[in-house]
């Protein structure tokens, strides 16, 4: 099978249907006029990574494709929670490429419940789901625990993609996102789960550009994780980047009425469907930061749209 390298297809390239993972790259930039930024002298542009591929959306394409290439046709095993966008993307890639996929899901108790729409989509795409207890899941990076998980899943020879798809290959893949934004923004903001996209984005930006990560999980642990990913990918901390941990709204897969109201208002203002678990938290955080004066007047601020709402049945 042929897998496009990151950055291989440009705006004017013709993509043939023979490659089911063919992307739209570079992803488009769209300027939006919003009084909350305009009155602060900030120009807001959206980096529409949600338009890269119809099923491997945004950073999922950028992180998965290098790992699929490294797998070289072997089955894929990966990890995620009950609402993992990464699991859905991996399952979709498996279906499109004819690769066997196994998803190890956090929470043994879920095995006795009906599948939620996200996991049901994974199963419909052919992914075998294996549920593990939360204690074991936390130890999945330990070699003995990982080996036991793979044995139980009958997947000893599979290629292992980590939770969220974030490893050195994925981080290097995400440098293309930064390169596409060179000369287009002073600051670039992205919502963060496991930190791989931020790690690569920051490395790909030009000198003088700043990358801001907005974590969607609680805990304040992501700085160390991003540094570790950059160490494995590049040999050390790279690029000008920072995190703001204030906008997780209770943690992953959690929202509040305030966040929902904000997202609905943004949708009405700009005609863009706003994904709640990542993109809404990012945009909300940027509005707050703008009001706090975090960005100097004259700043061009790019917000990376990494996903779109998952259609509910």
PDB file of C-alpha atoms in Angstrom:
ATOM      1  CA  UNK A   1       0.000   0.000   0.000  1.00  0.00           C
ATOM      2  CA  UNK A   2       1.104   3.592  -0.601  1.00  0.00           C
ATOM      3  CA  UNK A   3       1.078   6.019   2.323  1.00  0.00           C
ATOM      4  CA  UNK A   4       1.587   9.721   1.646  1.00  0.00           C
ATOM      5  CA  UNK A   5       4.413  11.300   3.579  1.00  0.00           C
ATOM      6  CA  UNK A   6       3.431  14.338   5.612  1.00  0.00           C
ATOM      7  CA  UNK A   7       3.430  17.406   3.405  1.00  0.00           C
ATOM      8  CA  UNK A   8       3.467  15.434   0.144  1.00  0.00           C
ATOM      9  CA  UNK A   9       0.228  16.810  -1.272  1.00  0.00           C
ATOM     10  CA  UNK A  10      -0.239  20.537  -1.791  1.00  0.00           C
ATOM     11  CA  UNK A  11      -3.125  22.823  -2.718  1.00  0.00           C
ATOM     12  CA  UNK A  12      -2.696  22.341  -6.442  1.00  0.00           C
ATOM     13  CA  UNK A  13      -1.848  18.636  -6.490  1.00  0.00           C
ATOM     14  CA  UNK A  14      -4.239  16.112  -7.948  1.00  0.00           C
ATOM     15  CA  UNK A  15      -5.122  13.365  -5.478  1.00  0.00           C
ATOM     16  CA  UNK A  16      -6.159  10.045  -6.958  1.00  0.00           C
ATOM     17  CA  UNK A  17      -8.668   7.739  -5.330  1.00  0.00           C
ATOM     18  CA  UNK A  18      -6.093   4.936  -5.261  1.00  0.00           C
ATOM     19  CA  UNK A  19      -4.795   6.314  -1.964  1.00  0.00           C
ATOM     20  CA  UNK A  20      -7.569   6.188   0.640  1.00  0.00           C
ATOM     21  CA  UNK A  21      -5.537   8.366   3.024  1.00  0.00           C
ATOM     22  CA  UNK A  22      -4.755  11.091   0.495  1.00  0.00           C
ATOM     23  CA  UNK A  23      -4.861  14.417   2.373  1.00  0.00           C
ATOM     24  CA  UNK A  24      -5.666  18.008   1.587  1.00  0.00           C
ATOM     25  CA  UNK A  25      -2.463  19.806   2.448  1.00  0.00           C
ATOM     26  CA  UNK A  26      -1.705  22.425   3.400  1.00  0.00           C
ATOM     27  CA  UNK A  27      -4.970  22.732   5.252  1.00  0.00           C
ATOM     28  CA  UNK A  28      -6.774  26.030   4.586  1.00  0.00           C
ATOM     29  CA  UNK A  29      -6.528  29.189   6.651  1.00  0.00           C
ATOM     30  CA  UNK A  30      -9.717  31.166   7.247  1.00  0.00           C
ATOM     31  CA  UNK A  31      -9.803  34.629   8.792  1.00  0.00           C
ATOM     32  CA  UNK A  32     -12.760  35.291  11.071  1.00  0.00           C
ATOM     33  CA  UNK A  33     -13.848  38.715  12.234  1.00  0.00           C
ATOM     34  CA  UNK A  34     -14.918  38.615  15.861  1.00  0.00           C
ATOM     35  CA  UNK A  35     -15.437  41.740  17.926  1.00  0.00           C
ATOM     36  CA  UNK A  36     -13.917  40.083  21.013  1.00  0.00           C
ATOM     37  CA  UNK A  37     -10.593  39.946  19.171  1.00  0.00           C
ATOM     38  CA  UNK A  38     -11.058  42.975  16.917  1.00  0.00           C
ATOM     39  CA  UNK A  39     -11.386  45.381  19.826  1.00  0.00           C
ATOM     40  CA  UNK A  40      -8.073  44.125  21.189  1.00  0.00           C
ATOM     41  CA  UNK A  41      -6.347  44.621  17.853  1.00  0.00           C
ATOM     42  CA  UNK A  42      -5.966  40.880  17.296  1.00  0.00           C
ATOM     43  CA  UNK A  43      -6.448  39.206  13.926  1.00  0.00           C
ATOM     44  CA  UNK A  44      -7.896  35.698  14.367  1.00  0.00           C
ATOM     45  CA  UNK A  45      -7.376  33.005  11.729  1.00  0.00           C
ATOM     46  CA  UNK A  46      -8.529  29.399  11.873  1.00  0.00           C
ATOM     47  CA  UNK A  47      -6.174  26.687  10.630  1.00  0.00           C
ATOM     48  CA  UNK A  48      -8.716  24.225   9.246  1.00  0.00           C
ATOM     49  CA  UNK A  49      -6.969  20.940   9.963  1.00  0.00           C
ATOM     50  CA  UNK A  50     -10.450  19.415  10.248  1.00  0.00           C
ATOM     51  CA  UNK A  51     -10.510  19.489   6.427  1.00  0.00           C
ATOM     52  CA  UNK A  52      -7.364  17.397   5.853  1.00  0.00           C
ATOM     53  CA  UNK A  53      -9.243  14.111   5.409  1.00  0.00           C
ATOM     54  CA  UNK A  54     -12.925  13.181   5.773  1.00  0.00           C
ATOM     55  CA  UNK A  55     -12.277  10.383   8.315  1.00  0.00           C
ATOM     56  CA  UNK A  56      -8.770  10.926   9.720  1.00  0.00           C
ATOM     57  CA  UNK A  57      -9.475  14.441  10.867  1.00  0.00           C
ATOM     58  CA  UNK A  58      -6.879  17.057  11.697  1.00  0.00           C
ATOM     59  CA  UNK A  59      -4.014  16.044  13.923  1.00  0.00           C
ATOM     60  CA  UNK A  60      -5.184  12.424  13.770  1.00  0.00           C
ATOM     61  CA  UNK A  61      -4.057  12.252  10.137  1.00  0.00           C
ATOM     62  CA  UNK A  62      -0.782  14.008  10.909  1.00  0.00           C
ATOM     63  CA  UNK A  63       0.022  11.622  13.769  1.00  0.00           C
ATOM     64  CA  UNK A  64      -1.357   8.355  12.425  1.00  0.00           C
ATOM     65  CA  UNK A  65       0.051   8.329   8.907  1.00  0.00           C
ATOM     66  CA  UNK A  66       3.725   8.188  10.017  1.00  0.00           C
ATOM     67  CA  UNK A  67       2.860   5.332  12.379  1.00  0.00           C
ATOM     68  CA  UNK A  68       0.935   3.432   9.711  1.00  0.00           C
ATOM     69  CA  UNK A  69       3.939   3.750   7.423  1.00  0.00           C
ATOM     70  CA  UNK A  70       6.195   2.413  10.197  1.00  0.00           C
ATOM     71  CA  UNK A  71       3.820  -0.517  10.791  1.00  0.00           C
ATOM     72  CA  UNK A  72       4.483  -1.658   7.205  1.00  0.00           C
ATOM     73  CA  UNK A  73       1.281  -3.639   6.891  1.00  0.00           C
ATOM     74  CA  UNK A  74       1.227  -5.141  10.385  1.00  0.00           C
ATOM     75  CA  UNK A  75      -1.964  -5.008  12.453  1.00  0.00           C
ATOM     76  CA  UNK A  76      -2.338  -1.964  14.679  1.00  0.00           C
ATOM     77  CA  UNK A  77      -2.989  -1.934  18.425  1.00  0.00           C
ATOM     78  CA  UNK A  78      -3.713   1.314  20.216  1.00  0.00           C
ATOM     79  CA  UNK A  79      -5.271   2.720  23.372  1.00  0.00           C
ATOM     80  CA  UNK A  80      -7.921   5.193  24.420  1.00  0.00           C
ATOM     81  CA  UNK A  81     -10.897   6.048  26.574  1.00  0.00           C
ATOM     82  CA  UNK A  82     -14.533   5.499  25.765  1.00  0.00           C
ATOM     83  CA  UNK A  83     -14.784   8.715  23.721  1.00  0.00           C
ATOM     84  CA  UNK A  84     -11.357   8.649  22.094  1.00  0.00           C
ATOM     85  CA  UNK A  85     -11.100  10.444  18.751  1.00  0.00           C
ATOM     86  CA  UNK A  86      -7.823   8.581  18.248  1.00  0.00           C
ATOM     87  CA  UNK A  87      -9.505   5.179  18.498  1.00  0.00           C
ATOM     88  CA  UNK A  88     -12.086   6.221  15.917  1.00  0.00           C
ATOM     89  CA  UNK A  89      -9.428   7.501  13.536  1.00  0.00           C
ATOM     90  CA  UNK A  90      -7.357   4.330  13.888  1.00  0.00           C
ATOM     91  CA  UNK A  91     -10.401   2.162  13.242  1.00  0.00           C
ATOM     92  CA  UNK A  92     -11.274   4.211  10.161  1.00  0.00           C
ATOM     93  CA  UNK A  93      -7.710   3.934   8.855  1.00  0.00           C
ATOM     94  CA  UNK A  94      -7.841   0.176   9.348  1.00  0.00           C
ATOM     95  CA  UNK A  95     -11.043  -0.077   7.351  1.00  0.00           C
ATOM     96  CA  UNK A  96      -9.747   2.140   4.544  1.00  0.00           C
ATOM     97  CA  UNK A  97      -6.446   0.269   4.253  1.00  0.00           C
ATOM     98  CA  UNK A  98      -7.626  -3.244   5.058  1.00  0.00           C
ATOM     99  CA  UNK A  99      -5.519  -3.393   8.232  1.00  0.00           C
ATOM    100  CA  UNK A 100      -6.582  -5.275  11.336  1.00  0.00           C
ATOM    101  CA  UNK A 101      -6.961  -2.970  14.342  1.00  0.00           C
ATOM    102  CA  UNK A 102      -7.403  -3.565  18.054  1.00  0.00           C
ATOM    103  CA  UNK A 103      -8.440  -0.865  20.478  1.00  0.00           C
ATOM    104  CA  UNK A 104      -7.593  -1.289  24.166  1.00  0.00           C
ATOM    105  CA  UNK A 105     -10.201   0.715  26.053  1.00  0.00           C
ATOM    106  CA  UNK A 106      -9.790   2.119  29.563  1.00  0.00           C
ATOM    107  CA  UNK A 107     -12.409   0.693  31.937  1.00  0.00           C
ATOM    108  CA  UNK A 108     -13.245  -2.992  32.296  1.00  0.00           C
ATOM    109  CA  UNK A 109     -16.731  -2.039  33.497  1.00  0.00           C
ATOM    110  CA  UNK A 110     -17.552  -0.797  29.996  1.00  0.00           C
ATOM    111  CA  UNK A 111     -17.464  -4.348  28.676  1.00  0.00           C
ATOM    112  CA  UNK A 112     -20.837  -5.010  30.328  1.00  0.00           C
ATOM    113  CA  UNK A 113     -22.524  -1.903  28.911  1.00  0.00           C
ATOM    114  CA  UNK A 114     -23.885  -1.076  25.462  1.00  0.00           C
ATOM    115  CA  UNK A 115     -21.276   0.609  23.280  1.00  0.00           C
ATOM    116  CA  UNK A 116     -21.516   4.382  23.164  1.00  0.00           C
ATOM    117  CA  UNK A 117     -21.719   5.945  19.655  1.00  0.00           C
ATOM    118  CA  UNK A 118     -17.960   6.515  19.512  1.00  0.00           C
ATOM    119  CA  UNK A 119     -17.019   2.922  20.345  1.00  0.00           C
ATOM    120  CA  UNK A 120     -19.850   1.629  18.176  1.00  0.00           C
ATOM    121  CA  UNK A 121     -18.282   3.455  15.236  1.00  0.00           C
ATOM    122  CA  UNK A 122     -14.950   1.790  16.023  1.00  0.00           C
ATOM    123  CA  UNK A 123     -16.577  -1.628  16.059  1.00  0.00           C
ATOM    124  CA  UNK A 124     -18.460  -0.922  12.832  1.00  0.00           C
ATOM    125  CA  UNK A 125     -15.138  -0.077  11.192  1.00  0.00           C
ATOM    126  CA  UNK A 126     -13.810  -3.497  12.177  1.00  0.00           C
ATOM    127  CA  UNK A 127     -11.810  -2.638  15.282  1.00  0.00           C
ATOM    128  CA  UNK A 128     -11.655  -5.352  17.932  1.00  0.00           C
ATOM    129  CA  UNK A 129     -12.296  -3.745  21.303  1.00  0.00           C
ATOM    130  CA  UNK A 130     -10.572  -5.056  24.419  1.00  0.00           C
ATOM    131  CA  UNK A 131     -11.515  -3.515  27.770  1.00  0.00           C
ATOM    132  CA  UNK A 132      -8.999  -3.427  30.628  1.00  0.00           C
ATOM    133  CA  UNK A 133      -9.315  -2.265  34.203  1.00  0.00           C
ATOM    134  CA  UNK A 134      -8.119   1.229  34.973  1.00  0.00           C
ATOM    135  CA  UNK A 135      -5.193   0.128  37.120  1.00  0.00           C
ATOM    136  CA  UNK A 136      -3.799  -2.026  34.331  1.00  0.00           C
ATOM    137  CA  UNK A 137      -4.445   0.731  31.811  1.00  0.00           C
ATOM    138  CA  UNK A 138      -2.358   3.193  33.839  1.00  0.00           C
ATOM    139  CA  UNK A 139       0.565   0.746  33.673  1.00  0.00           C
ATOM    140  CA  UNK A 140       0.270   0.045  29.934  1.00  0.00           C
ATOM    141  CA  UNK A 141       3.670   1.610  29.174  1.00  0.00           C
ATOM    142  CA  UNK A 142       5.433  -0.911  31.429  1.00  0.00           C
ATOM    143  CA  UNK A 143       6.908  -3.651  29.210  1.00  0.00           C
ATOM    144  CA  UNK A 144       5.495  -6.566  31.228  1.00  0.00           C
ATOM    145  CA  UNK A 145       2.027  -5.042  31.410  1.00  0.00           C
ATOM    146  CA  UNK A 146       2.019  -4.183  27.723  1.00  0.00           C
ATOM    147  CA  UNK A 147       3.112  -7.705  26.815  1.00  0.00           C
ATOM    148  CA  UNK A 148       0.288  -9.161  28.920  1.00  0.00           C
ATOM    149  CA  UNK A 149      -2.254  -6.862  27.262  1.00  0.00           C
ATOM    150  CA  UNK A 150      -1.058  -7.871  23.806  1.00  0.00           C
ATOM    151  CA  UNK A 151      -1.168 -11.570  24.684  1.00  0.00           C
ATOM    152  CA  UNK A 152      -4.693 -11.277  26.028  1.00  0.00           C
ATOM    153  CA  UNK A 153      -5.734  -9.496  22.840  1.00  0.00           C
ATOM    154  CA  UNK A 154      -4.020 -12.040  20.589  1.00  0.00           C
ATOM    155  CA  UNK A 155      -1.936  -9.244  19.094  1.00  0.00           C
ATOM    156  CA  UNK A 156       1.665 -10.060  19.999  1.00  0.00           C
ATOM    157  CA  UNK A 157       2.955  -9.242  16.498  1.00  0.00           C
ATOM    158  CA  UNK A 158       1.052  -5.997  16.076  1.00  0.00           C
ATOM    159  CA  UNK A 159       2.498  -2.514  15.772  1.00  0.00           C
ATOM    160  CA  UNK A 160       1.694  -0.543  18.928  1.00  0.00           C
ATOM    161  CA  UNK A 161       0.518   3.041  18.560  1.00  0.00           C
ATOM    162  CA  UNK A 162       0.438   4.818  21.941  1.00  0.00           C
ATOM    163  CA  UNK A 163      -2.591   6.536  23.434  1.00  0.00           C
ATOM    164  CA  UNK A 164      -3.493   9.592  21.399  1.00  0.00           C
ATOM    165  CA  UNK A 165      -1.039   8.500  18.713  1.00  0.00           C
ATOM    166  CA  UNK A 166       1.737  10.551  20.327  1.00  0.00           C
ATOM    167  CA  UNK A 167       5.241   9.176  19.854  1.00  0.00           C
ATOM    168  CA  UNK A 168       8.411  10.364  18.142  1.00  0.00           C
ATOM    169  CA  UNK A 169       7.126   9.496  14.660  1.00  0.00           C
ATOM    170  CA  UNK A 170       3.880  11.393  15.265  1.00  0.00           C
ATOM    171  CA  UNK A 171       5.675  14.418  16.694  1.00  0.00           C
ATOM    172  CA  UNK A 172       7.945  14.618  13.677  1.00  0.00           C
ATOM    173  CA  UNK A 173       4.868  14.334  11.485  1.00  0.00           C
ATOM    174  CA  UNK A 174       3.272  17.313  13.212  1.00  0.00           C
ATOM    175  CA  UNK A 175       6.222  19.569  12.385  1.00  0.00           C
ATOM    176  CA  UNK A 176       4.536  20.047   8.997  1.00  0.00           C
ATOM    177  CA  UNK A 177       1.687  21.837  10.779  1.00  0.00           C
ATOM    178  CA  UNK A 178       4.156  24.392  12.094  1.00  0.00           C
ATOM    179  CA  UNK A 179       5.853  24.713   8.724  1.00  0.00           C
ATOM    180  CA  UNK A 180       2.500  25.427   7.034  1.00  0.00           C
ATOM    181  CA  UNK A 181       1.969  28.316   9.463  1.00  0.00           C
ATOM    182  CA  UNK A 182       5.318  30.020   8.988  1.00  0.00           C
ATOM    183  CA  UNK A 183       4.738  33.611   7.955  1.00  0.00           C
ATOM    184  CA  UNK A 184       1.006  33.417   8.655  1.00  0.00           C
ATOM    185  CA  UNK A 185       0.746  34.031  12.433  1.00  0.00           C
ATOM    186  CA  UNK A 186       2.612  35.428  15.392  1.00  0.00           C
ATOM    187  CA  UNK A 187       1.087  32.927  17.814  1.00  0.00           C
ATOM    188  CA  UNK A 188      -0.478  29.543  17.131  1.00  0.00           C
ATOM    189  CA  UNK A 189      -2.796  27.853  19.623  1.00  0.00           C
ATOM    190  CA  UNK A 190      -3.891  24.218  19.740  1.00  0.00           C
ATOM    191  CA  UNK A 191      -5.919  22.108  22.147  1.00  0.00           C
ATOM    192  CA  UNK A 192      -3.900  19.313  23.735  1.00  0.00           C
ATOM    193  CA  UNK A 193      -4.686  15.793  24.872  1.00  0.00           C
ATOM    194  CA  UNK A 194      -1.423  13.841  24.970  1.00  0.00           C
ATOM    195  CA  UNK A 195       0.749  16.727  23.742  1.00  0.00           C
ATOM    196  CA  UNK A 196       2.127  15.262  20.520  1.00  0.00           C
ATOM    197  CA  UNK A 197       0.626  17.871  18.223  1.00  0.00           C
ATOM    198  CA  UNK A 198       1.979  20.761  20.296  1.00  0.00           C
ATOM    199  CA  UNK A 199       5.413  19.107  20.465  1.00  0.00           C
ATOM    200  CA  UNK A 200       5.646  18.887  16.680  1.00  0.00           C
ATOM    201  CA  UNK A 201       3.898  22.192  15.953  1.00  0.00           C
ATOM    202  CA  UNK A 202       6.347  24.150  18.105  1.00  0.00           C
ATOM    203  CA  UNK A 203       9.309  22.497  16.409  1.00  0.00           C
ATOM    204  CA  UNK A 204       7.980  23.346  12.957  1.00  0.00           C
ATOM    205  CA  UNK A 205       7.279  27.035  13.543  1.00  0.00           C
ATOM    206  CA  UNK A 206       9.767  29.722  12.565  1.00  0.00           C
ATOM    207  CA  UNK A 207      11.857  31.702  15.014  1.00  0.00           C
ATOM    208  CA  UNK A 208       9.725  34.410  16.608  1.00  0.00           C
ATOM    209  CA  UNK A 209       6.480  32.424  16.457  1.00  0.00           C
ATOM    210  CA  UNK A 210       4.984  31.124  19.705  1.00  0.00           C
ATOM    211  CA  UNK A 211       2.944  27.935  20.167  1.00  0.00           C
ATOM    212  CA  UNK A 212       0.313  27.852  22.913  1.00  0.00           C
ATOM    213  CA  UNK A 213      -1.199  24.597  24.131  1.00  0.00           C
ATOM    214  CA  UNK A 214      -4.585  24.440  25.859  1.00  0.00           C
ATOM    215  CA  UNK A 215      -4.853  21.097  27.708  1.00  0.00           C
ATOM    216  CA  UNK A 216      -8.282  19.458  27.820  1.00  0.00           C
ATOM    217  CA  UNK A 217      -7.349  17.189  30.742  1.00  0.00           C
ATOM    218  CA  UNK A 218      -6.889  18.154  34.340  1.00  0.00           C
ATOM    219  CA  UNK A 219      -3.647  17.603  36.212  1.00  0.00           C
ATOM    220  CA  UNK A 220      -1.021  20.043  35.019  1.00  0.00           C
ATOM    221  CA  UNK A 221       1.243  17.188  33.887  1.00  0.00           C
ATOM    222  CA  UNK A 222       1.524  18.018  30.211  1.00  0.00           C
ATOM    223  CA  UNK A 223       4.655  20.191  30.288  1.00  0.00           C
ATOM    224  CA  UNK A 224       6.766  17.193  31.263  1.00  0.00           C
ATOM    225  CA  UNK A 225       5.034  15.005  28.664  1.00  0.00           C
ATOM    226  CA  UNK A 226       5.616  17.483  25.826  1.00  0.00           C
ATOM    227  CA  UNK A 227       9.249  17.877  26.838  1.00  0.00           C
ATOM    228  CA  UNK A 228       9.661  14.091  26.890  1.00  0.00           C
ATOM    229  CA  UNK A 229       8.113  13.777  23.418  1.00  0.00           C
ATOM    230  CA  UNK A 230      10.428  16.453  22.047  1.00  0.00           C
ATOM    231  CA  UNK A 231      13.385  14.735  23.685  1.00  0.00           C
ATOM    232  CA  UNK A 232      12.550  11.492  21.895  1.00  0.00           C
ATOM    233  CA  UNK A 233      11.819  13.178  18.566  1.00  0.00           C
ATOM    234  CA  UNK A 234      14.472  15.903  18.444  1.00  0.00           C
ATOM    235  CA  UNK A 235      16.894  15.297  21.312  1.00  0.00           C
ATOM    236  CA  UNK A 236      15.641  18.098  23.545  1.00  0.00           C
ATOM    237  CA  UNK A 237      13.113  20.865  24.102  1.00  0.00           C
ATOM    238  CA  UNK A 238      12.521  22.690  20.824  1.00  0.00           C
ATOM    239  CA  UNK A 239      10.675  25.835  19.807  1.00  0.00           C
ATOM    240  CA  UNK A 240       8.946  28.562  21.790  1.00  0.00           C
ATOM    241  CA  UNK A 241       5.883  27.064  23.468  1.00  0.00           C
ATOM    242  CA  UNK A 242       3.822  27.244  26.640  1.00  0.00           C
ATOM    243  CA  UNK A 243       0.662  25.781  28.174  1.00  0.00           C
ATOM    244  CA  UNK A 244      -2.378  27.286  29.873  1.00  0.00           C
ATOM    245  CA  UNK A 245      -4.132  24.688  32.057  1.00  0.00           C
ATOM    246  CA  UNK A 246      -7.216  26.731  32.985  1.00  0.00           C
ATOM    247  CA  UNK A 247      -9.664  25.672  30.295  1.00  0.00           C
ATOM    248  CA  UNK A 248     -10.237  21.933  30.708  1.00  0.00           C
ATOM    249  CA  UNK A 249     -13.822  22.405  32.041  1.00  0.00           C
ATOM    250  CA  UNK A 250     -13.493  19.473  34.436  1.00  0.00           C
ATOM    251  CA  UNK A 251     -11.403  17.136  32.319  1.00  0.00           C
ATOM    252  CA  UNK A 252     -11.500  15.082  29.154  1.00  0.00           C
ATOM    253  CA  UNK A 253     -14.907  14.424  27.580  1.00  0.00           C
ATOM    254  CA  UNK A 254     -16.471  16.893  30.037  1.00  0.00           C
ATOM    255  CA  UNK A 255     -18.329  20.039  29.150  1.00  0.00           C
ATOM    256  CA  UNK A 256     -20.476  22.536  31.001  1.00  0.00           C
ATOM    257  CA  UNK A 257     -23.541  24.599  30.062  1.00  0.00           C
ATOM    258  CA  UNK A 258     -21.239  27.623  29.863  1.00  0.00           C
ATOM    259  CA  UNK A 259     -18.989  25.911  27.330  1.00  0.00           C
ATOM    260  CA  UNK A 260     -21.945  24.657  25.291  1.00  0.00           C
ATOM    261  CA  UNK A 261     -23.426  28.170  25.199  1.00  0.00           C
ATOM    262  CA  UNK A 262     -20.080  29.602  24.106  1.00  0.00           C
ATOM    263  CA  UNK A 263     -19.736  27.022  21.317  1.00  0.00           C
ATOM    264  CA  UNK A 264     -23.275  27.623  20.082  1.00  0.00           C
ATOM    265  CA  UNK A 265     -22.649  31.361  20.012  1.00  0.00           C
ATOM    266  CA  UNK A 266     -19.379  30.889  18.077  1.00  0.00           C
ATOM    267  CA  UNK A 267     -21.197  28.664  15.592  1.00  0.00           C
ATOM    268  CA  UNK A 268     -23.853  31.313  15.027  1.00  0.00           C
ATOM    269  CA  UNK A 269     -21.286  34.086  14.662  1.00  0.00           C
ATOM    270  CA  UNK A 270     -19.060  32.285  12.168  1.00  0.00           C
ATOM    271  CA  UNK A 271     -21.001  29.448  10.559  1.00  0.00           C
ATOM    272  CA  UNK A 272     -18.584  26.822  11.853  1.00  0.00           C
ATOM    273  CA  UNK A 273     -19.613  23.671  13.711  1.00  0.00           C
ATOM    274  CA  UNK A 274     -17.518  23.600  16.890  1.00  0.00           C
ATOM    275  CA  UNK A 275     -16.305  20.287  18.312  1.00  0.00           C
ATOM    276  CA  UNK A 276     -16.825  20.412  22.072  1.00  0.00           C
ATOM    277  CA  UNK A 277     -14.093  18.275  23.681  1.00  0.00           C
ATOM    278  CA  UNK A 278     -11.112  20.069  22.150  1.00  0.00           C
ATOM    279  CA  UNK A 279     -11.933  22.958  19.832  1.00  0.00           C
ATOM    280  CA  UNK A 280     -14.545  24.687  22.013  1.00  0.00           C
ATOM    281  CA  UNK A 281     -12.164  24.693  24.981  1.00  0.00           C
ATOM    282  CA  UNK A 282      -9.402  26.138  22.814  1.00  0.00           C
ATOM    283  CA  UNK A 283     -11.566  28.945  21.426  1.00  0.00           C
ATOM    284  CA  UNK A 284     -13.031  29.754  24.839  1.00  0.00           C
ATOM    285  CA  UNK A 285      -9.521  29.981  26.263  1.00  0.00           C
ATOM    286  CA  UNK A 286      -8.393  32.313  23.496  1.00  0.00           C
ATOM    287  CA  UNK A 287     -11.319  34.680  24.122  1.00  0.00           C
ATOM    288  CA  UNK A 288     -10.412  34.821  27.813  1.00  0.00           C
ATOM    289  CA  UNK A 289      -6.728  35.344  27.067  1.00  0.00           C
ATOM    290  CA  UNK A 290      -7.547  38.125  24.599  1.00  0.00           C
ATOM    291  CA  UNK A 291      -9.663  39.873  27.219  1.00  0.00           C
ATOM    292  CA  UNK A 292      -6.801  39.505  29.716  1.00  0.00           C
ATOM    293  CA  UNK A 293      -4.432  41.258  27.317  1.00  0.00           C
ATOM    294  CA  UNK A 294      -2.264  38.196  26.744  1.00  0.00           C
ATOM    295  CA  UNK A 295      -1.681  39.086  23.073  1.00  0.00           C
ATOM    296  CA  UNK A 296      -0.225  42.453  22.022  1.00  0.00           C
ATOM    297  CA  UNK A 297      -2.184  44.641  19.638  1.00  0.00           C
ATOM    298  CA  UNK A 298      -1.300  43.763  16.070  1.00  0.00           C
ATOM    299  CA  UNK A 299      -0.971  40.048  16.815  1.00  0.00           C
ATOM    300  CA  UNK A 300      -2.130  37.551  14.221  1.00  0.00           C
ATOM    301  CA  UNK A 301      -3.400  34.583  16.208  1.00  0.00           C
ATOM    302  CA  UNK A 302      -3.982  31.207  14.565  1.00  0.00           C
ATOM    303  CA  UNK A 303      -6.252  28.645  16.229  1.00  0.00           C
ATOM    304  CA  UNK A 304      -5.818  25.079  14.964  1.00  0.00           C
ATOM    305  CA  UNK A 305      -9.188  23.393  14.379  1.00  0.00           C
ATOM    306  CA  UNK A 306      -8.230  19.787  15.043  1.00  0.00           C
ATOM    307  CA  UNK A 307     -11.658  18.171  14.756  1.00  0.00           C
ATOM    308  CA  UNK A 308     -15.342  18.521  14.075  1.00  0.00           C
ATOM    309  CA  UNK A 309     -18.397  17.343  15.991  1.00  0.00           C
ATOM    310  CA  UNK A 310     -18.983  13.591  16.000  1.00  0.00           C
ATOM    311  CA  UNK A 311     -22.422  12.880  14.534  1.00  0.00           C
ATOM    312  CA  UNK A 312     -24.716  11.320  17.088  1.00  0.00           C
ATOM    313  CA  UNK A 313     -27.309   8.752  15.967  1.00  0.00           C
TER     314      UNK A 313
END
